Structures are given as C-alpha cells and as structure tokens.
Coordinates of C-alpha atoms and ligand atoms in Angstrom, one line a residue:
X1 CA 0.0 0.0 0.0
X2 CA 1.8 3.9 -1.2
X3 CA 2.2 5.4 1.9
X4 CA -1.3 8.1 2.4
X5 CA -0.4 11.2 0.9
X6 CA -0.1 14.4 3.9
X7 CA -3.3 16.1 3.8
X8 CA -3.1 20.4 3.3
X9 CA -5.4 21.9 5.4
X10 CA -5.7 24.8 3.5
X11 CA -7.6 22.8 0.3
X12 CA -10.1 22.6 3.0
X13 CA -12.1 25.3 1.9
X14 CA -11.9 24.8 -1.8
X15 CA -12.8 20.9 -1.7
X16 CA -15.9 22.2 0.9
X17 CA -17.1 24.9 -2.1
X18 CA -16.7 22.0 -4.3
X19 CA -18.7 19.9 -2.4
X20 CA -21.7 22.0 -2.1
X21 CA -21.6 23.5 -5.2
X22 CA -22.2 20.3 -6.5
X23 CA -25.1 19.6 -4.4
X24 CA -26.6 22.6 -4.9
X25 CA -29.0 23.3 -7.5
X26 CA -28.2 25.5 -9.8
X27 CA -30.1 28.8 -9.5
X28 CA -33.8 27.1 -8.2
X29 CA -34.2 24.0 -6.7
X30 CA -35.1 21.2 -9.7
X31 CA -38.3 19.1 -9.7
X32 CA -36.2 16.1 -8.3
X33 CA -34.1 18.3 -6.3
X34 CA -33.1 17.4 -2.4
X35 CA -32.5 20.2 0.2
X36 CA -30.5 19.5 3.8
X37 CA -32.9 20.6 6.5
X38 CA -31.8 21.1 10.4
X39 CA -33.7 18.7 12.6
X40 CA -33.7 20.9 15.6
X41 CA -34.1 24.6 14.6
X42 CA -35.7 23.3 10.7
X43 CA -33.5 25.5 9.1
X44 CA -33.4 24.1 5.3
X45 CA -30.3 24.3 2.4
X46 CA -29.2 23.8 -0.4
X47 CA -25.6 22.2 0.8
X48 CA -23.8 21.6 3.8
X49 CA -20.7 22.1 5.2
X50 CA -18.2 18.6 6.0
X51 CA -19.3 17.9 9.8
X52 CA -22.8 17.7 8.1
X53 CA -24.2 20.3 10.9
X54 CA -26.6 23.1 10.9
X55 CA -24.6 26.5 10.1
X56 CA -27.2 28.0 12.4
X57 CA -27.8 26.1 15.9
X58 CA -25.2 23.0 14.9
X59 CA -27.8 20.2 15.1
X60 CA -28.0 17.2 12.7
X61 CA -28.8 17.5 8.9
X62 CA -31.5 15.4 7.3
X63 CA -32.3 15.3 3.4
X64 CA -35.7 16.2 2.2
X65 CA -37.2 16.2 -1.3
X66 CA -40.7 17.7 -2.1
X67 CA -41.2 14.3 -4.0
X68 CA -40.8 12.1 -1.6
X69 CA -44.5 13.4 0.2
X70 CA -48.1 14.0 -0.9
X71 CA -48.3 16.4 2.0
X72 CA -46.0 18.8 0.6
X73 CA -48.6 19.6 -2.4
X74 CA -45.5 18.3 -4.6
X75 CA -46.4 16.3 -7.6
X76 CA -44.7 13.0 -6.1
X77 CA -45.0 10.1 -7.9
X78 CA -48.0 7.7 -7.4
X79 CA -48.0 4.4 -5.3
X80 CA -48.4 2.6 -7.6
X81 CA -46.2 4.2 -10.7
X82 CA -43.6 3.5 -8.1
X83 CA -44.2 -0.3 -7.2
X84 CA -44.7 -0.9 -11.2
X85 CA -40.8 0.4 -11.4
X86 CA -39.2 -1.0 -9.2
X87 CA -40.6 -4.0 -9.5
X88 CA -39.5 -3.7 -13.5
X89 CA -36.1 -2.5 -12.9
X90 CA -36.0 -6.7 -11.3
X91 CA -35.3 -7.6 -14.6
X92 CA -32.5 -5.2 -15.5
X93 CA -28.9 -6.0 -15.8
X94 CA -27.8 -2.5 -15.2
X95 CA -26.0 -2.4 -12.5
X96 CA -27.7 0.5 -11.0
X97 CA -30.8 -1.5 -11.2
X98 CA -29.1 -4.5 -9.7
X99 CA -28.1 -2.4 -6.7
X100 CA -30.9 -3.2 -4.0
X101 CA -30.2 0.0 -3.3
X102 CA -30.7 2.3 -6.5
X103 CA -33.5 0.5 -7.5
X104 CA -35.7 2.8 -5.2
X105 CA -34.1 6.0 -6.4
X106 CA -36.8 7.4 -6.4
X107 CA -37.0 7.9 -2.6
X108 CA -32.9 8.6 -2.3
X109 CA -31.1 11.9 -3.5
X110 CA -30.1 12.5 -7.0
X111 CA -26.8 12.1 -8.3
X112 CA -26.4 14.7 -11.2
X113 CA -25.0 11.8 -13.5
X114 CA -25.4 7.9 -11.9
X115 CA -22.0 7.1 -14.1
X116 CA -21.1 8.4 -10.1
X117 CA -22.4 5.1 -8.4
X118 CA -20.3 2.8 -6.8
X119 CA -22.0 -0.4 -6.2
X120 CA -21.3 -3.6 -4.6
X121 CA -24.6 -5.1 -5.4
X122 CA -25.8 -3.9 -2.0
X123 CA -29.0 -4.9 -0.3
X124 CA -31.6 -7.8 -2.1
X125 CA -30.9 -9.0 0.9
X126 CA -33.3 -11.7 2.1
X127 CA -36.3 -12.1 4.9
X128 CA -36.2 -15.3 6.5
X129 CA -38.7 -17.0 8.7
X130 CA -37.8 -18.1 12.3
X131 CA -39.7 -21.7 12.7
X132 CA -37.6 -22.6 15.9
X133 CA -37.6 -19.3 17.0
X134 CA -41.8 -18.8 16.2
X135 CA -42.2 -22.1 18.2
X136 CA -40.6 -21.1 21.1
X137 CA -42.2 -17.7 21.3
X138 CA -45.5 -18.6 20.3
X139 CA -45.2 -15.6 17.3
X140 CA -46.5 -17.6 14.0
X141 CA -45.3 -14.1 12.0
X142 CA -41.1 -14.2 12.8
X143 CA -39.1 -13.0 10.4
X144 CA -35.9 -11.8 10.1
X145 CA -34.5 -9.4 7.8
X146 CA -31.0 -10.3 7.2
X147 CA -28.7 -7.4 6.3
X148 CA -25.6 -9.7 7.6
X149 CA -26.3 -10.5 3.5
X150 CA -24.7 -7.7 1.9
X151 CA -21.4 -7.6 0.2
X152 CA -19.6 -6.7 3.1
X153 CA -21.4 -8.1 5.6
X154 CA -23.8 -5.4 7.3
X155 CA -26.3 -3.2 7.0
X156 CA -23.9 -0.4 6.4
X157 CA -23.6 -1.4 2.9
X158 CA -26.7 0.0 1.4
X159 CA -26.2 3.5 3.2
X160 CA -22.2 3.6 1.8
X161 CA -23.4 3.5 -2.0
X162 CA -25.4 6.4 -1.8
X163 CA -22.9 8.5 0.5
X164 CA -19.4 6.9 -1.1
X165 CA -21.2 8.1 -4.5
X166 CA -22.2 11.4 -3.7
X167 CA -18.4 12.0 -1.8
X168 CA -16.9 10.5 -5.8
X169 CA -19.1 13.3 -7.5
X170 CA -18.2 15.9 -4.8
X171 CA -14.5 15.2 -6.4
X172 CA -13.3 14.1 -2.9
X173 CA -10.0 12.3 -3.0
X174 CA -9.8 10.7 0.8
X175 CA -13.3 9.5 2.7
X176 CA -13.0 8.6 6.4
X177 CA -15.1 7.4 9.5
X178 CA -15.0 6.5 13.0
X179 CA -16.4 3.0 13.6
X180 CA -16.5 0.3 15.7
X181 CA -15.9 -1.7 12.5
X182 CA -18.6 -2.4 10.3
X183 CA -18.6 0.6 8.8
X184 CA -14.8 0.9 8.7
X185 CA -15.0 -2.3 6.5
X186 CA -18.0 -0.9 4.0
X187 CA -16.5 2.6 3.5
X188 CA -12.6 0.7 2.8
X189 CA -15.0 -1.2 0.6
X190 CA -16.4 1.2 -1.5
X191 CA -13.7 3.3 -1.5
X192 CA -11.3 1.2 -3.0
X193 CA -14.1 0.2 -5.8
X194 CA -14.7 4.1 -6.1
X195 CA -11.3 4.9 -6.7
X196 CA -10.9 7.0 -3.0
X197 CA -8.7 6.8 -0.4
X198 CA -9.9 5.6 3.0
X199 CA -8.9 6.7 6.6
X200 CA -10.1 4.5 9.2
X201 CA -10.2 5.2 13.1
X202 CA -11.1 2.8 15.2
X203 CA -11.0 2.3 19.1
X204 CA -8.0 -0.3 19.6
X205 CA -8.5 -3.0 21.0
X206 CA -12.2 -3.3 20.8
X207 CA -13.6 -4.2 17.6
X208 CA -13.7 -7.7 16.3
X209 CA -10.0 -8.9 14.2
X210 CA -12.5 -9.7 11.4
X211 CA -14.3 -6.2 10.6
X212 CA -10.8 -4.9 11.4
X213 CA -8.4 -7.6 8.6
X214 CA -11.5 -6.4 6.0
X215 CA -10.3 -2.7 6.2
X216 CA -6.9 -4.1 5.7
X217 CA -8.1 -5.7 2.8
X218 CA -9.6 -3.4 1.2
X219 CA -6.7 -0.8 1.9
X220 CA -7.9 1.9 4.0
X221 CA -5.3 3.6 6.3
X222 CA -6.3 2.0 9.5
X223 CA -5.3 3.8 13.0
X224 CA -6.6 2.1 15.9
X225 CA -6.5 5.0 18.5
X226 CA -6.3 4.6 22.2
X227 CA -9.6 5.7 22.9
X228 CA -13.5 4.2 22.5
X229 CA -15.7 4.9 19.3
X230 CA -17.0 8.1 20.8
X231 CA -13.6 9.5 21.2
X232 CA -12.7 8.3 17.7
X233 CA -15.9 10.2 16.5
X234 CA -15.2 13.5 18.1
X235 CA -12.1 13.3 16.8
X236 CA -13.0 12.9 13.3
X237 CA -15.9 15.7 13.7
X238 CA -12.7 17.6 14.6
X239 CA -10.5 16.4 11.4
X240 CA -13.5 16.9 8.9
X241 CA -13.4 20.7 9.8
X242 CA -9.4 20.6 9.5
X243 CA -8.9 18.3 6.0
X244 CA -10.3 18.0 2.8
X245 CA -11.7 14.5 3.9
X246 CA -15.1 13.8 3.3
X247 CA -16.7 11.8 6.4
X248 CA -18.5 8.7 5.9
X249 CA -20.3 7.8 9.5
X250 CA -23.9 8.0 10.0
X251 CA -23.9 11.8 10.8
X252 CA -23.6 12.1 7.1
X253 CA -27.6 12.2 6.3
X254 CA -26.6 10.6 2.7
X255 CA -25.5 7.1 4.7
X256 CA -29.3 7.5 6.1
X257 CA -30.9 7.6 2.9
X258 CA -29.5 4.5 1.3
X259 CA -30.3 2.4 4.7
X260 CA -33.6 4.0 4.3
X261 CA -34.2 1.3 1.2
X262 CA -33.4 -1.6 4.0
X263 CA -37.4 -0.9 4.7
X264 CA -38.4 -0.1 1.2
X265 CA -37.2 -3.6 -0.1
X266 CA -38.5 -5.0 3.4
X267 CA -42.2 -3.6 2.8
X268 CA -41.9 -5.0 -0.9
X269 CA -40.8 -8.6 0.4
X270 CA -44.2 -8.4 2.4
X271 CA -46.1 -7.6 -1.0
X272 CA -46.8 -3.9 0.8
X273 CA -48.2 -5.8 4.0
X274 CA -46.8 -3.8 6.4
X275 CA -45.6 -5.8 9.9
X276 CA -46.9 -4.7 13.5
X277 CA -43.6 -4.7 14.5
X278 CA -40.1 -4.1 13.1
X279 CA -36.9 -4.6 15.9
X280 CA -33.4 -3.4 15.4
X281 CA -30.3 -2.7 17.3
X282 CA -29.0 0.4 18.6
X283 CA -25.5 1.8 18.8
X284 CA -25.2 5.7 17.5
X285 CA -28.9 5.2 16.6
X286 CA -28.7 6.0 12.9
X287 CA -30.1 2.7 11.6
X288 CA -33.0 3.4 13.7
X289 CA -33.5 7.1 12.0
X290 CA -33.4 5.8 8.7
X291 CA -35.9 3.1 8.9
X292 CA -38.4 5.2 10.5
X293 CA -37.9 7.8 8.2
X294 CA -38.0 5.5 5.2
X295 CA -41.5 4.0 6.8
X296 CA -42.8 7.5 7.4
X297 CA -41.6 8.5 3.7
X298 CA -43.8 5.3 2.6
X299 CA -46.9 6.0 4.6
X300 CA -47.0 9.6 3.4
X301 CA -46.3 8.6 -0.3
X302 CA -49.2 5.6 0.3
X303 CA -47.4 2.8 -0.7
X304 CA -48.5 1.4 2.7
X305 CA -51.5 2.1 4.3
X306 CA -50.2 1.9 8.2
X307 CA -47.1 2.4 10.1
X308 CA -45.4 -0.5 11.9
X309 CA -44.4 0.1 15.6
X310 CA -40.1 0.5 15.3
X311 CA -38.4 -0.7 18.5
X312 CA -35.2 -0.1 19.5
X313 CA -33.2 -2.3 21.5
X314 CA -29.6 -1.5 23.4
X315 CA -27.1 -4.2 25.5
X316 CA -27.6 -2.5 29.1
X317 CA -24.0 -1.5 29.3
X318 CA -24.7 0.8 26.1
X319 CA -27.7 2.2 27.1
X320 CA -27.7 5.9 26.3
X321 CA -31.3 5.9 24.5
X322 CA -33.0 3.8 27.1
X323 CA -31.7 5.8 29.8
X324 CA -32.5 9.1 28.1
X325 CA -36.0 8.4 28.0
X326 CA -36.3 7.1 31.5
X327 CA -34.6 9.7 33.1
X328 CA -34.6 12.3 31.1
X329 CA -37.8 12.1 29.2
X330 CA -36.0 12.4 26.2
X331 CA -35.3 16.0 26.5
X332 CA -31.5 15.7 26.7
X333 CA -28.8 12.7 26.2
X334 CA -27.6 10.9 28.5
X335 CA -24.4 9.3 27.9
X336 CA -23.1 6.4 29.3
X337 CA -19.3 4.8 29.4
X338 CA -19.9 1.8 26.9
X339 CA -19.5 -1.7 27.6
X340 CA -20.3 -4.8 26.3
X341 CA -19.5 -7.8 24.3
X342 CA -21.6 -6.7 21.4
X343 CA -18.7 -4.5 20.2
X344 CA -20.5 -3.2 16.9
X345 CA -23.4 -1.3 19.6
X346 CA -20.5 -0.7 22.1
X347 CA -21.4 3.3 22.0
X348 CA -22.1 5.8 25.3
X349 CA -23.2 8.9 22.9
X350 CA -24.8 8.2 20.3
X351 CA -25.6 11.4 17.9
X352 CA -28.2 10.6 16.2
X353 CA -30.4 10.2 19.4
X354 CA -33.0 12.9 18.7
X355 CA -33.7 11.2 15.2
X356 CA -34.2 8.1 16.5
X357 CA -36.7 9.5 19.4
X358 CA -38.8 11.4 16.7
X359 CA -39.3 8.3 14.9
X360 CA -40.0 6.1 18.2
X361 CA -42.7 8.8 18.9
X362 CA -44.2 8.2 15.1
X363 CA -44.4 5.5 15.0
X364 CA -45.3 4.3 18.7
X365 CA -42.1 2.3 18.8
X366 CA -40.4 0.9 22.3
X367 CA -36.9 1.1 24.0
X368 CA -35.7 -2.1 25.9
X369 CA -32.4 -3.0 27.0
X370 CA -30.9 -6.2 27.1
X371 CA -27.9 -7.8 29.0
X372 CA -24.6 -9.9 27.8
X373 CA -26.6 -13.5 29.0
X374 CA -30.0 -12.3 26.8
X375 CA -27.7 -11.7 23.7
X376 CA -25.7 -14.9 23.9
X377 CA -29.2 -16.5 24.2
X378 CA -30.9 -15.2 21.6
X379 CA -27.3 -15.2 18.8
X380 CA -27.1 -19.3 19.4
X381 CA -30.9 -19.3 19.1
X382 CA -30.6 -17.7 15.6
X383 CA -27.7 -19.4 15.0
X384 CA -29.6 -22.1 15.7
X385 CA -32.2 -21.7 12.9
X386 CA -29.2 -21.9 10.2
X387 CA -29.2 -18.2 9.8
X388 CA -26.6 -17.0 12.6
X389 CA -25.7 -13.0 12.6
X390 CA -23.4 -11.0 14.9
X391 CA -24.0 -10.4 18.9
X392 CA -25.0 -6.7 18.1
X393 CA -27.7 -8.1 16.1
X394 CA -29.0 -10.9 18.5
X395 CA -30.4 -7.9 20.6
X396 CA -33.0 -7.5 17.9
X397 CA -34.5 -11.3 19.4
X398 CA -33.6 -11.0 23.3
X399 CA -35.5 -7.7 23.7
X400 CA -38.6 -9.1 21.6
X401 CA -38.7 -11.5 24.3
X402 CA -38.8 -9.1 26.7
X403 CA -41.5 -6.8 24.4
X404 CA -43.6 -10.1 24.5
X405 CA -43.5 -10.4 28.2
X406 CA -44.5 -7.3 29.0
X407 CA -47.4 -7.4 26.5
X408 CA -46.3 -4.7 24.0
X409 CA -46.0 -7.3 21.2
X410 CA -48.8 -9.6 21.2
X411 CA -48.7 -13.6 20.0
X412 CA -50.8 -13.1 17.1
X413 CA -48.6 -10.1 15.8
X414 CA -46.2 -10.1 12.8
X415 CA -42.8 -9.2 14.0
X416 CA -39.6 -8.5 11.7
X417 CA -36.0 -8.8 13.6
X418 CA -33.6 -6.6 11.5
X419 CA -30.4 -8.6 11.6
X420 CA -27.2 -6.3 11.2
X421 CA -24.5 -8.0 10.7
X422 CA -23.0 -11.7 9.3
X423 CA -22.0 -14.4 11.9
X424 CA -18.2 -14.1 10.6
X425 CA -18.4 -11.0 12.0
X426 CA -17.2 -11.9 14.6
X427 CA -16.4 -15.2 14.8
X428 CA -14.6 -14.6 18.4
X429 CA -17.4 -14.3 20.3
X430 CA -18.8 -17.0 18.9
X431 CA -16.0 -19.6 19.7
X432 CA -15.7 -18.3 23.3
X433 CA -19.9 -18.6 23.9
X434 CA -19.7 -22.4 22.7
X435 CA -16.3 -23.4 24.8
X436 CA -18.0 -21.8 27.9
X437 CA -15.7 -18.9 28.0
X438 CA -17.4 -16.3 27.2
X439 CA -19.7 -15.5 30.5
X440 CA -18.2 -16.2 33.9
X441 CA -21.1 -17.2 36.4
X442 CA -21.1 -14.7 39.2
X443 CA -23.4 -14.4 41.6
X444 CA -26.2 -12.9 40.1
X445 CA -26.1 -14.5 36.9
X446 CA -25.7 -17.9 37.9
X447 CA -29.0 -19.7 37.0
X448 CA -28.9 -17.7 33.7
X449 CA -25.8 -18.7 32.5
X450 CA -26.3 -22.1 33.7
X451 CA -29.3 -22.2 31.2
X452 CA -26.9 -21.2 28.4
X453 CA -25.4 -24.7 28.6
X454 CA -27.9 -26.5 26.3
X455 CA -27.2 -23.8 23.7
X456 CA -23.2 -24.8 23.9
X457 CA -21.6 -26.9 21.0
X458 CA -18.0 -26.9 22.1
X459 CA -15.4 -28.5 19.5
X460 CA -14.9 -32.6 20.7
X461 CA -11.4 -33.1 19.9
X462 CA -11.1 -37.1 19.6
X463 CA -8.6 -39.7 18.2
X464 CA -8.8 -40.5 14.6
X465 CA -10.3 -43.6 15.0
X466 CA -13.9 -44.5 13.9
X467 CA -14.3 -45.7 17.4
X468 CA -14.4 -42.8 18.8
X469 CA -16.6 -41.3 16.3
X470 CA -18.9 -43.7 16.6
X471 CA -19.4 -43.4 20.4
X472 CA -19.4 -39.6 19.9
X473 CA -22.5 -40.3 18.2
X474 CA -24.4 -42.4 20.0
X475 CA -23.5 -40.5 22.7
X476 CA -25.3 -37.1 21.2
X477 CA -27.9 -39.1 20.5
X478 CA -28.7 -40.4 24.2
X479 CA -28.1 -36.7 25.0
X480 CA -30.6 -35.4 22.4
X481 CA -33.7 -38.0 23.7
X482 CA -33.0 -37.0 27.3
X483 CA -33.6 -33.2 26.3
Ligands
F0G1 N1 -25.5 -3.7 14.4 C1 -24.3 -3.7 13.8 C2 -23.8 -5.0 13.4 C3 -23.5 -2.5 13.8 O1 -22.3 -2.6 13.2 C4 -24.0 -1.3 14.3 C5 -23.3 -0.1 14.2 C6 -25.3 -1.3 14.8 C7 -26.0 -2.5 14.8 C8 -26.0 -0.1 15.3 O2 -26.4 0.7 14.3 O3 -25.2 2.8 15.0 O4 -26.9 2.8 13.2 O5 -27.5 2.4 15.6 N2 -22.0 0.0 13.9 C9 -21.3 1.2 13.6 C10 -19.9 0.9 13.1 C11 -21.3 2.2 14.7 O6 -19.0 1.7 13.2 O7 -19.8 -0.1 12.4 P1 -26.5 2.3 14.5

C-alpha cells in the first residue's frame, strides 16, 4: 500500500465549495431536487458544510425532497407508478438497477450523472422465517430481515453506495469514518471500488479482528486509537473541519438515505403488508433514524397504508437511548461509558439520538435494554435456525422477548428482527460462547448462565479412530432424547 499522501489543510475550503456546489441546484431548486434541513431549529439548504451540521444552531442534517411526500402539495410520484418500477427495474442487468439500493431511487437523493455510483450489489438482501424461534415464542409471523447479507457483511452497505457516491461526485480524494468496525470495512470497501482513499479510526483494542483484517483488505489507512468509538468520532468531527476529507459515518444524512431502502425492499418482500412490529439494534442510533424515516416516507407517499411500531433495543451496558427516556424524558442525552460484548453497539453517545426518538414517537415504537446472557441467548438461538448474525444483532431477538412479556407485542402479531451484521463478523465471540468462556457465572447471573449450557456446541477433539466417532455419536444421540 503507497504510503497516504499528507493532507493540506488549506484545500479545505476549496474541496468544501466543491462539495456544495455540487449539491446545490443551480439557481432554483429542480423538480427532483433534495434540500438538507436542520432537525432541531428546521432551518433548510441547499448544501452543507463537511461535519454535516446546521450552520445555524449546529444540530444534525437530514435530506428532504418535495417528492418524496403527498403532503408537501409536490407532484410525487403515485403508489403505484412506483411499485410498477421498481418492480421492473427486477429484470434489468444494469447495474444500478441490480443495486438493492438504486432500484428505489426514487426515494434517495439524486446524483447529477449515476456514471457516479459505486455499487457492490448492495442490499436484495433476504427475509427469512424463524420456525424454531416462532415455536418457542409462540409468534407464528417471525421473520428476520438479514442485512448480515450484503457484500460486506452489514447493514452499512446500502447507506455507503449512496454516500461513497455522492463523496466521488463531490470530487473528494480521501473519505473517512469513525467506527467500531462495520462501517470501517463498507466505506474501505467502497472506496477502494470508487477509486478513493480511506482513513479509518477505530477504538483499539475493541472491535472484532474480522471487521478490522476487512479494512486491511480493502486498503484503508487504519489507525486504531487509544480511545472508544466516541472519542474516535469527536475526533474525526474535529478532522472533517481541519482536512479535505469527506466523512462517511452515519452523521452524514446521505449514509441514512440508502439504509432508508433496508425498509423499502422490506415492505416490498411483504407484498406492501406492512408488519406490526419491526426490531433493530442500537448503537449511535442512525439505523433506527433511517428506517423510520423510510416508513414515514412510505406511509405519506401511500405505498403502505399503516405504520409498523419501530423498537429499539440496546445491551444494558450501552444504554444511552434507554436511559435518556427514563430519566430524562428524552429532553437531553444521557451518555453512558460503553460496555459490552456486542462490540458493533458498544457506544455511550450516540448522535443521532433525537432522530431516533422522533421516529419512536411516530411510530409508537419501544426502548428495551438487554444484557450480555440475553444476547448470547438469543445469537445461538438464531444461530440455531441456520441463519446466525453477529451479537450486536442478536439484541433484535432478546428484547422481543422481553416486548412479549411485557405485553407490547402480542402472539398473534407479525414481528420482523432486523439482523445487522453476518456471523463471521465476529467469529470470536462466537467460539468463546460455545467453549463456555465467554460469561463467567457470578453471583447474580448464575441460573442464567447455567441455562446457556444446552445452547453450547464446544469442538470434541477425539482420536482419529472411527471408534471414537462412533461413540461420539451415540453419545449425542442419548443426549438429544433425554432433552
Ligand atoms: N448492528 C451492527 C452489526 C452494527 O455494526 C451497528 C453499528 C449497529 C447494529 C448499530 O447501528 O449505529 O446505526 O444504531 N455499527 C457502527 C460501526 C457504529 O461503526 O460499524 P446504529
């Protein structure tokens, strides 16, 4: 790899006027054109400055279009003109019609010239039922959406299209993100097919060797700085402001509109149908935003008819949403110090924490927590059913469990899990939970970890005889009567 090139500060400004020119429309906004609008003061625009922050108060950025709402007065495209294309563009071998992604452009931001996509393939990513899982829970209607199914292995894929794309046209040379590494590996990803460089920062020591050997592979420079995500983060919100670098994490509002499609394609595997409930992780909370906003898009547009309820679901040693509604009423964060085996969610301040209530609120959605015993649980439980996804993911089952018991989803409901990431992920984890090594019983968690035991499948390590094979066998099989 050619050593990274030193970065003038000064080109700063330039590469920023470059950058907004070209999202900017020229003189007035076009038909299809997008606008950046504040989500605290409302404040709208035509581009944005690189930390992606209000120039007036300093809050987040989302990305509106007139088109994407019937309530606007706008002439947005009909429910059904819409379904009829995208359902077309199924049997097109462009690529940007192969793209899971692209295929609903209609809902995401123009590109002036879509010779400026970079595309992996992203999401067609498929919904899978749960039949142990159903059983167990008495839920006929599980299904799991699995986003561990995109090139790179997580959800991030499908927002890193859109924004990668939009950072090529902006005539950016270098793209970089905080992470506690799935993005790290989508944006090295699309970088290197986009022709950028990639700058990587990730807390060391603390995300998973497999996320971290894919930004290897893929080339990004990759520092591993002695601090957690959120100080790797602030530090880049600092950097963005400093070098002509154009930041790829989920503060960037392009990121949220590809992952918006994650629900689009969702809604379209359900023939419009819409679930009562949809459940997915939450770490700096943008996942969250852009489903709900995609839903909320959808109902306004009619292409479905009712809103699911979108729940939320932390590890209880990263639990800076639940905690901000319960004690705070959601008026102001509360940030937490992180902790917990489910590295990807392993975040204490997660900025996009006012999105992510709005669209609770909207949709009548629920916060749960979960702890490190629930999510070892419910991973070998979906491991279980042949699918198998990372721990961050496996929240998405434990706290359904918990929404069940305290009557919020109901047995005869359909419920979709939003599974994040692949079970390579972080295959660590995974070894440790089957040897028994991953959970050390202490006092209060005795009984539950106990439980965890029937989940196990350690590795047998045996002679090479067929002897011992044999016996091995017969011996699971006693043991599989008997439970
Ligand atoms: N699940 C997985 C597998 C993740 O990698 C992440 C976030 C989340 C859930 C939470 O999504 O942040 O949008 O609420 N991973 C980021 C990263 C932070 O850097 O890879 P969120």
């Amino acid at each position: 790899m050619p050593p990274p090139t030193p970065i003038e500060p000064k080109a700063v400004e330039a590469i920023t006027a470059d950058v907004t020119a070209a999202n900017a429309p020229s003189g007035q906004a076009a038909p299809t054109g997008f606008r950046f609008r504040c989500i605290a003061c409302g404040d709208l625009s035509d581009s944005a400055v690189q930390n992606f922050r209000c120039s007036r108060c300093g809050d987040l950025l989302e990305i509106t279009n007139p088109r994407w709402s019937h309530a606007q007065g706008s002439s947005a495209p009909t429910a059904s003109g819409l379904k009829t294309t995208w359902k077309q563009r199924r049997d097109s071998l462009s690529p940007v019609d192969l793209s899971g992604v692209w295929r609903f452009r209609e809902l995401l931001p123009t590109l002036e010239n879509l010779h400026h996509v970079i595309t992996l393939r992203e999401g067609n990513t498929p919904l899978y039922e749960l039949p142990q899982c159903s059983r167990m829970l008495g839920l006929p209607h599980l299904f799991a959406k699995h986003q561990g199914m995109n090139p790179t292995g997580s959800f991030k894929d499908t927002g890193m299209t859109v924004a990668a794309s939009f950072a090529r046209q902006a005539g950016f040379r270098w793209v970089a993100c905080a992470s506690t590494g799935n993005t790290s590996a989508s944006m090295a990803a699309y970088a290197a097919r986009g022709g950028l460089r990639s700058l990587v920062l990730v807390p060391e020591g603390k995300i998973s060797w497999s996320k971290l050997s894919q930004a290897l592979d893929y080339g990004a420079v990759t520092c591993q700085l002695r601090t957690d995500f959120d100080g790797c983060l602030r530090l880049l919100q600092e950097l963005v402001l400093r070098a002509p670098v154009y930041q790829l994490n989920s503060i960037n509002p392009f990121r949220l509109e590809g992952q918006k499609t994650l629900a689009i394609e969702l809604l379209e595997q359900l023939d419009w149908q819409p679930p009562d409930h949809i459940i997915v992780p939450g770490g700096n909370l943008g996942n969250s935003s852009a489903i709900g906003k995609a839903l909320l898009e959808m109902h306004d547009l009619d292409l479905i008819s009712r809103l699911p309820k979108l729940s939320i679901i932390q590890a209880e040693g990263a639990n800076a949403l639940v905690r901000t509604l319960r004690e705070a009423g959601g008026k102001r964060l509360v940030t937490v110090q992180a902790e917990t085996s489910a590295t990807a969610i392993r975040i204490g301040n997660p900025a996009s924490w006012k999105k992510a209530i709005r669209v609770l609120q909207a949709t009548g959605g629920a916060c749960e927590q979960v702890s490190e015993v629930e999510i070892a649980r419910a991973k070998a439980e979906i491991g279980a059913e042949g699918i198998g996804c990372e721990p961050a993911s496996a929240v998405t089952l434990a706290g359904l469990r918990k929404l069940l018991k305290q009557g919020f989803v109901k047995p005869g409901e359909s419920v979709v899990l939003v599974l994040t990431g692949h079970l390579l992920k972080d295959p660590g984890f995974t070894m440790e939970f089957h040897r028994g090594e991953l959970l050390p019983a202490t006092a209060e968690n005795e009984s539950a970890v106990s439980e965890l035991q029937a989940l196990r499948r350690p590795p047998i390590v045996l002679d090479a005889t067929l002897d011992a094979v044999i016996r091995t066998l017969e011996q699971q099989e006693k043991s599989d009567i008997q439970a």
